[in-house]
């Protein structure tokens, strides 16, 4: 950490600027660590509100830097709404603490270590971070608080979702509830198929033939620039493909061989995984996927290639291409007559279109142990789950933001600027829910589709349906796997590296590259996770 | 002069010193308190003071990690190659600039050469991707347009090394000329005139006057560079590197970032940082000793 000061010792040389990021992070890391040792008081559950004194409740909020003029992320329609409807009646000042969305975990780590200024409500999407905090004893046990103060919240979340917030049997987090668990769908250029007189491919084999036809006949007239299948090193592109190669699993295999890295399950050790890699290797070596897919982590290049009409087929988060001014709309502007249709292609051994789904939970909402406002914090979440508070926060004002059609709030067309700005942070303020909650999955999906441009509605609904077809549920262990917390981030990198390297290997070197990457993966923590999961499975069986 | 009178006279100079001193105390010495994290099982909620001592446990763990040796090797390799390629570049460029007769052209070239230094690495990373990409990079579009095989500048290990080094030269060489140009102004012009009368051509002048005139600067810079072999900037390898060339592009600074900030294992990250600091100190002292022997100049 200290060695990174300067690469060249020359005064005024270029070294200092480059290492600034490292230095700054190192400094902040050390500094916050310094001040931390005087911080945490043991206080857990103290009743503040009952004493009648006005108290302050600090709540984390994601800052995406998209606040409209005249508003800030800590002072806007929704923060005022919260203060007025929840804060004032309960004699609480609700203060929002912004955390940049893109460095959520890093910033939260620093906040937690600083001890003094930790919000009373914090959250993260990263289960490893949650497990780490819980293990280090930094979180309040919210179980009793939920029982005492939050009947509506408990009913809203349900047993299954709450289960994700337990650490070694103790409820250390309130997991948010997802309104929709579908993840991925695939998309194909229907106009290309029409031009070539080809049917929509129904299986992986048929897809392969279609891709070859795209490559050879270049129906988009891209001048040799055609990318038959859009690929990146982001999960939305490779997961549907790889998981379709996984063979049917026994329950034991599911529990022991799955590797959970971060919030997703990974198929590294599952039977069939190698076949999936082999297929990607074939696609690459025959020029059916982009030569640079391994550089495209943020899907930027893919988006560009889709929008400029170079890509024939790709997988993506189900409704991602359909947003206003998103891939499809831009594509249709660039290439008149282009059609991108939702399809379900990748097929497994049993003929199913197997693909991962989300866990039913969203973020882990936590109350630090040092918080003296744990009761108020739970009351805040309870308030959000009560009556139509959540609905109002997600949908705004009737007539101005939405109108009710068949029990579903439909966004008003051409809303006023004021109405639009009202909900700019709606998704981030309603922390107990991921996506709109209307009481049933069917309604949730309907409402989600209705947010999209009207002319694309048919494809959006199809994509959502595909995303919920033949889904593979994440495996929930009955106790946290420590090795996953420890090696998760490293292994995720190794996993991606394995995909890139095996895919890009010459066909005759595929086996050798696969073997050496696998060895590296196992020795970097993969084996430790496997051993621990086997042990955990044994315990489960013994019970 | 009594102490009192001395201070009354010079207090302003001491006042000027306060800020830099504060800077060093706050940003360079203060954080050293955190070094002890390397010997503790750091717990977010207990803080540094409250975390348990674990002796050299974390060191054992780090020295047992394969990735540690990989990143250590890459750090040394990239720095060494950078020294071979990027070190002579500004020197050659400075001599070329010095030889230019036209003043406005010299100024213009200098400015153009400096500009890359002010571009953030994140932006350079984007440019590199657009220019050197295999599928649709500018250069490969030309190459494939000519009917040749595309060159994987960014995804083949060896090709990536060359890209990495040349991008480094492009970014920093212009800026690096400054110190040589400054040294060159110190060379007596009469020497060139005298050599010219004796019939020396341009190359002879460069070889016998310019280069010897720059020798102390070159030796000094070389030694200082050697002293920093173990540390490496974060942004350049992080931004230009990618998964396909991770065998070469993963270095100590990116390693620290991954295990420290991303995985929250502050203890391990601190161990690596401390290791770098200690080795770096050895290198600097060694370089200083060498400098004393060779040039009679030293910092300590």
mmCIF file with all atom_site columns, N, CA and C in Angstrom, chain A residues 177-207:
data_model
loop_
_atom_site.group_PDB
_atom_site.id
_atom_site.type_symbol
_atom_site.label_atom_id
_atom_site.label_alt_id
_atom_site.label_comp_id
_atom_site.label_asym_id
_atom_site.label_entity_id
_atom_site.label_seq_id
_atom_site.pdbx_PDB_ins_code
_atom_site.Cartn_x
_atom_site.Cartn_y
_atom_site.Cartn_z
_atom_site.occupancy
_atom_site.B_iso_or_equiv
_atom_site.pdbx_formal_charge
_atom_site.auth_seq_id
_atom_site.auth_comp_id
_atom_site.auth_asym_id
_atom_site.auth_atom_id
_atom_site.pdbx_PDB_model_num
ATOM 1  N N  . UNK A 1 177 ? -37.826 -7.777  -1.237  1.00 0.00 ? 177 UNK A N  1
ATOM 2  C CA . UNK A 1 177 ? -38.539 -8.769  -2.021  1.00 0.00 ? 177 UNK A CA 1
ATOM 3  C C  . UNK A 1 177 ? -38.534 -8.370  -3.499  1.00 0.00 ? 177 UNK A C  1
ATOM 4  N N  . UNK A 1 178 ? -38.243 -9.321  -4.343  1.00 0.00 ? 178 UNK A N  1
ATOM 5  C CA . UNK A 1 178 ? -38.289 -9.058  -5.780  1.00 0.00 ? 178 UNK A CA 1
ATOM 6  C C  . UNK A 1 178 ? -39.702 -9.204  -6.311  1.00 0.00 ? 178 UNK A C  1
ATOM 7  N N  . UNK A 1 179 ? -40.068 -8.325  -7.234  1.00 0.00 ? 179 UNK A N  1
ATOM 8  C CA . UNK A 1 179 ? -41.416 -8.434  -7.801  1.00 0.00 ? 179 UNK A CA 1
ATOM 9  C C  . UNK A 1 179 ? -41.420 -9.403  -8.977  1.00 0.00 ? 179 UNK A C  1
ATOM 10 N N  . UNK A 1 180 ? -40.231 -9.739  -9.462  1.00 0.00 ? 180 UNK A N  1
ATOM 11 C CA . UNK A 1 180 ? -40.138 -10.591 -10.639 1.00 0.00 ? 180 UNK A CA 1
ATOM 12 C C  . UNK A 1 180 ? -38.810 -11.321 -10.573 1.00 0.00 ? 180 UNK A C  1
ATOM 13 N N  . UNK A 1 181 ? -38.827 -12.641 -10.727 1.00 0.00 ? 181 UNK A N  1
ATOM 14 C CA . UNK A 1 181 ? -37.580 -13.390 -10.584 1.00 0.00 ? 181 UNK A CA 1
ATOM 15 C C  . UNK A 1 181 ? -36.994 -13.821 -11.926 1.00 0.00 ? 181 UNK A C  1
ATOM 16 N N  . UNK A 1 182 ? -37.698 -13.531 -13.017 1.00 0.00 ? 182 UNK A N  1
ATOM 17 C CA . UNK A 1 182 ? -37.189 -13.889 -14.343 1.00 0.00 ? 182 UNK A CA 1
ATOM 18 C C  . UNK A 1 182 ? -35.930 -13.099 -14.652 1.00 0.00 ? 182 UNK A C  1
ATOM 19 N N  . UNK A 1 183 ? -34.994 -13.746 -15.348 1.00 0.00 ? 183 UNK A N  1
ATOM 20 C CA . UNK A 1 183 ? -33.725 -13.076 -15.572 1.00 0.00 ? 183 UNK A CA 1
ATOM 21 C C  . UNK A 1 183 ? -33.464 -12.823 -17.060 1.00 0.00 ? 183 UNK A C  1
ATOM 22 N N  . UNK A 1 184 ? -33.352 -13.908 -17.819 1.00 0.00 ? 184 UNK A N  1
ATOM 23 C CA . UNK A 1 184 ? -32.839 -13.752 -19.179 1.00 0.00 ? 184 UNK A CA 1
ATOM 24 C C  . UNK A 1 184 ? -33.801 -14.187 -20.278 1.00 0.00 ? 184 UNK A C  1
ATOM 25 N N  . UNK A 1 185 ? -33.634 -13.534 -21.427 1.00 0.00 ? 185 UNK A N  1
ATOM 26 C CA . UNK A 1 185 ? -34.283 -13.992 -22.655 1.00 0.00 ? 185 UNK A CA 1
ATOM 27 C C  . UNK A 1 185 ? -33.271 -13.804 -23.774 1.00 0.00 ? 185 UNK A C  1
ATOM 28 N N  . UNK A 1 186 ? -33.560 -14.377 -24.946 1.00 0.00 ? 186 UNK A N  1
ATOM 29 C CA . UNK A 1 186 ? -32.672 -14.192 -26.089 1.00 0.00 ? 186 UNK A CA 1
ATOM 30 C C  . UNK A 1 186 ? -33.420 -13.470 -27.200 1.00 0.00 ? 186 UNK A C  1
ATOM 31 N N  . UNK A 1 187 ? -32.661 -12.895 -28.104 1.00 0.00 ? 187 UNK A N  1
ATOM 32 C CA . UNK A 1 187 ? -33.262 -12.054 -29.136 1.00 0.00 ? 187 UNK A CA 1
ATOM 33 C C  . UNK A 1 187 ? -32.619 -12.343 -30.477 1.00 0.00 ? 187 UNK A C  1
ATOM 34 N N  . UNK A 1 188 ? -33.451 -12.338 -31.520 1.00 0.00 ? 188 UNK A N  1
ATOM 35 C CA . UNK A 1 188 ? -32.932 -12.646 -32.849 1.00 0.00 ? 188 UNK A CA 1
ATOM 36 C C  . UNK A 1 188 ? -33.472 -11.643 -33.860 1.00 0.00 ? 188 UNK A C  1
ATOM 37 N N  . UNK A 1 189 ? -32.684 -11.378 -34.892 1.00 0.00 ? 189 UNK A N  1
ATOM 38 C CA . UNK A 1 189 ? -33.125 -10.446 -35.936 1.00 0.00 ? 189 UNK A CA 1
ATOM 39 C C  . UNK A 1 189 ? -34.102 -11.170 -36.858 1.00 0.00 ? 189 UNK A C  1
ATOM 40 N N  . UNK A 1 190 ? -35.394 -10.987 -36.576 1.00 0.00 ? 190 UNK A N  1
ATOM 41 C CA . UNK A 1 190 ? -36.424 -11.662 -37.349 1.00 0.00 ? 190 UNK A CA 1
ATOM 42 C C  . UNK A 1 190 ? -36.334 -11.272 -38.827 1.00 0.00 ? 190 UNK A C  1
ATOM 43 N N  . UNK A 1 191 ? -35.973 -10.025 -39.115 1.00 0.00 ? 191 UNK A N  1
ATOM 44 C CA . UNK A 1 191 ? -35.907 -9.596  -40.524 1.00 0.00 ? 191 UNK A CA 1
ATOM 45 C C  . UNK A 1 191 ? -34.803 -10.339 -41.273 1.00 0.00 ? 191 UNK A C  1
ATOM 46 N N  . UNK A 1 192 ? -33.736 -10.726 -40.554 1.00 0.00 ? 192 UNK A N  1
ATOM 47 C CA . UNK A 1 192 ? -32.674 -11.509 -41.193 1.00 0.00 ? 192 UNK A CA 1
ATOM 48 C C  . UNK A 1 192 ? -33.198 -12.912 -41.538 1.00 0.00 ? 192 UNK A C  1
ATOM 49 N N  . UNK A 1 193 ? -33.906 -13.491 -40.552 1.00 0.00 ? 193 UNK A N  1
ATOM 50 C CA . UNK A 1 193 ? -34.478 -14.822 -40.793 1.00 0.00 ? 193 UNK A CA 1
ATOM 51 C C  . UNK A 1 193 ? -35.412 -14.780 -42.004 1.00 0.00 ? 193 UNK A C  1
ATOM 52 N N  . UNK A 1 194 ? -36.269 -13.756 -42.022 1.00 0.00 ? 194 UNK A N  1
ATOM 53 C CA . UNK A 1 194 ? -37.219 -13.627 -43.125 1.00 0.00 ? 194 UNK A CA 1
ATOM 54 C C  . UNK A 1 194 ? -36.484 -13.534 -44.460 1.00 0.00 ? 194 UNK A C  1
ATOM 55 N N  . UNK A 1 195 ? -35.445 -12.725 -44.472 1.00 0.00 ? 195 UNK A N  1
ATOM 56 C CA . UNK A 1 195 ? -34.712 -12.504 -45.711 1.00 0.00 ? 195 UNK A CA 1
ATOM 57 C C  . UNK A 1 195 ? -34.096 -13.801 -46.231 1.00 0.00 ? 195 UNK A C  1
ATOM 58 N N  . UNK A 1 196 ? -33.606 -14.610 -45.287 1.00 0.00 ? 196 UNK A N  1
ATOM 59 C CA . UNK A 1 196 ? -32.960 -15.860 -45.686 1.00 0.00 ? 196 UNK A CA 1
ATOM 60 C C  . UNK A 1 196 ? -33.963 -17.008 -45.792 1.00 0.00 ? 196 UNK A C  1
ATOM 61 N N  . UNK A 1 197 ? -35.221 -16.716 -45.458 1.00 0.00 ? 197 UNK A N  1
ATOM 62 C CA . UNK A 1 197 ? -36.232 -17.759 -45.502 1.00 0.00 ? 197 UNK A CA 1
ATOM 63 C C  . UNK A 1 197 ? -36.001 -18.850 -44.472 1.00 0.00 ? 197 UNK A C  1
ATOM 64 N N  . UNK A 1 198 ? -35.448 -18.478 -43.323 1.00 0.00 ? 198 UNK A N  1
ATOM 65 C CA . UNK A 1 198 ? -35.162 -19.472 -42.286 1.00 0.00 ? 198 UNK A CA 1
ATOM 66 C C  . UNK A 1 198 ? -36.234 -19.433 -41.201 1.00 0.00 ? 198 UNK A C  1
ATOM 67 N N  . UNK A 1 199 ? -36.494 -20.595 -40.575 1.00 0.00 ? 199 UNK A N  1
ATOM 68 C CA . UNK A 1 199 ? -37.433 -20.596 -39.453 1.00 0.00 ? 199 UNK A CA 1
ATOM 69 C C  . UNK A 1 199 ? -36.731 -20.072 -38.193 1.00 0.00 ? 199 UNK A C  1
ATOM 70 N N  . UNK A 1 200 ? -37.524 -19.727 -37.188 1.00 0.00 ? 200 UNK A N  1
ATOM 71 C CA . UNK A 1 200 ? -36.937 -19.340 -35.911 1.00 0.00 ? 200 UNK A CA 1
ATOM 72 C C  . UNK A 1 200 ? -36.297 -20.570 -35.286 1.00 0.00 ? 200 UNK A C  1
ATOM 73 N N  . UNK A 1 201 ? -35.008 -20.529 -34.934 1.00 0.00 ? 201 UNK A N  1
ATOM 74 C CA . UNK A 1 201 ? -34.373 -21.720 -34.353 1.00 0.00 ? 201 UNK A CA 1
ATOM 75 C C  . UNK A 1 201 ? -35.017 -22.079 -33.020 1.00 0.00 ? 201 UNK A C  1
ATOM 76 N N  . UNK A 1 202 ? -35.195 -23.377 -32.800 1.00 0.00 ? 202 UNK A N  1
ATOM 77 C CA . UNK A 1 202 ? -35.857 -23.832 -31.577 1.00 0.00 ? 202 UNK A CA 1
ATOM 78 C C  . UNK A 1 202 ? -34.901 -24.511 -30.608 1.00 0.00 ? 202 UNK A C  1
ATOM 79 N N  . UNK A 1 203 ? -33.753 -24.937 -31.097 1.00 0.00 ? 203 UNK A N  1
ATOM 80 C CA . UNK A 1 203 ? -32.804 -25.632 -30.232 1.00 0.00 ? 203 UNK A CA 1
ATOM 81 C C  . UNK A 1 203 ? -31.412 -25.051 -30.448 1.00 0.00 ? 203 UNK A C  1
ATOM 82 N N  . UNK A 1 204 ? -30.487 -25.479 -29.596 1.00 0.00 ? 204 UNK A N  1
ATOM 83 C CA . UNK A 1 204 ? -29.122 -24.996 -29.708 1.00 0.00 ? 204 UNK A CA 1
ATOM 84 C C  . UNK A 1 204 ? -28.515 -25.390 -31.050 1.00 0.00 ? 204 UNK A C  1
ATOM 85 N N  . UNK A 1 205 ? -28.799 -26.641 -31.495 1.00 0.00 ? 205 UNK A N  1
ATOM 86 C CA . UNK A 1 205 ? -28.257 -27.092 -32.778 1.00 0.00 ? 205 UNK A CA 1
ATOM 87 C C  . UNK A 1 205 ? -28.775 -26.246 -33.931 1.00 0.00 ? 205 UNK A C  1
ATOM 88 N N  . UNK A 1 206 ? -30.077 -25.991 -33.915 1.00 0.00 ? 206 UNK A N  1
ATOM 89 C CA . UNK A 1 206 ? -30.656 -25.157 -34.968 1.00 0.00 ? 206 UNK A CA 1
ATOM 90 C C  . UNK A 1 206 ? -30.063 -23.756 -34.940 1.00 0.00 ? 206 UNK A C  1
ATOM 91 N N  . UNK A 1 207 ? -29.834 -23.279 -33.717 1.00 0.00 ? 207 UNK A N  1
ATOM 92 C CA . UNK A 1 207 ? -29.248 -21.943 -33.592 1.00 0.00 ? 207 UNK A CA 1
ATOM 93 C C  . UNK A 1 207 ? -27.884 -21.899 -34.273 1.00 0.00 ? 207 UNK A C  1
#
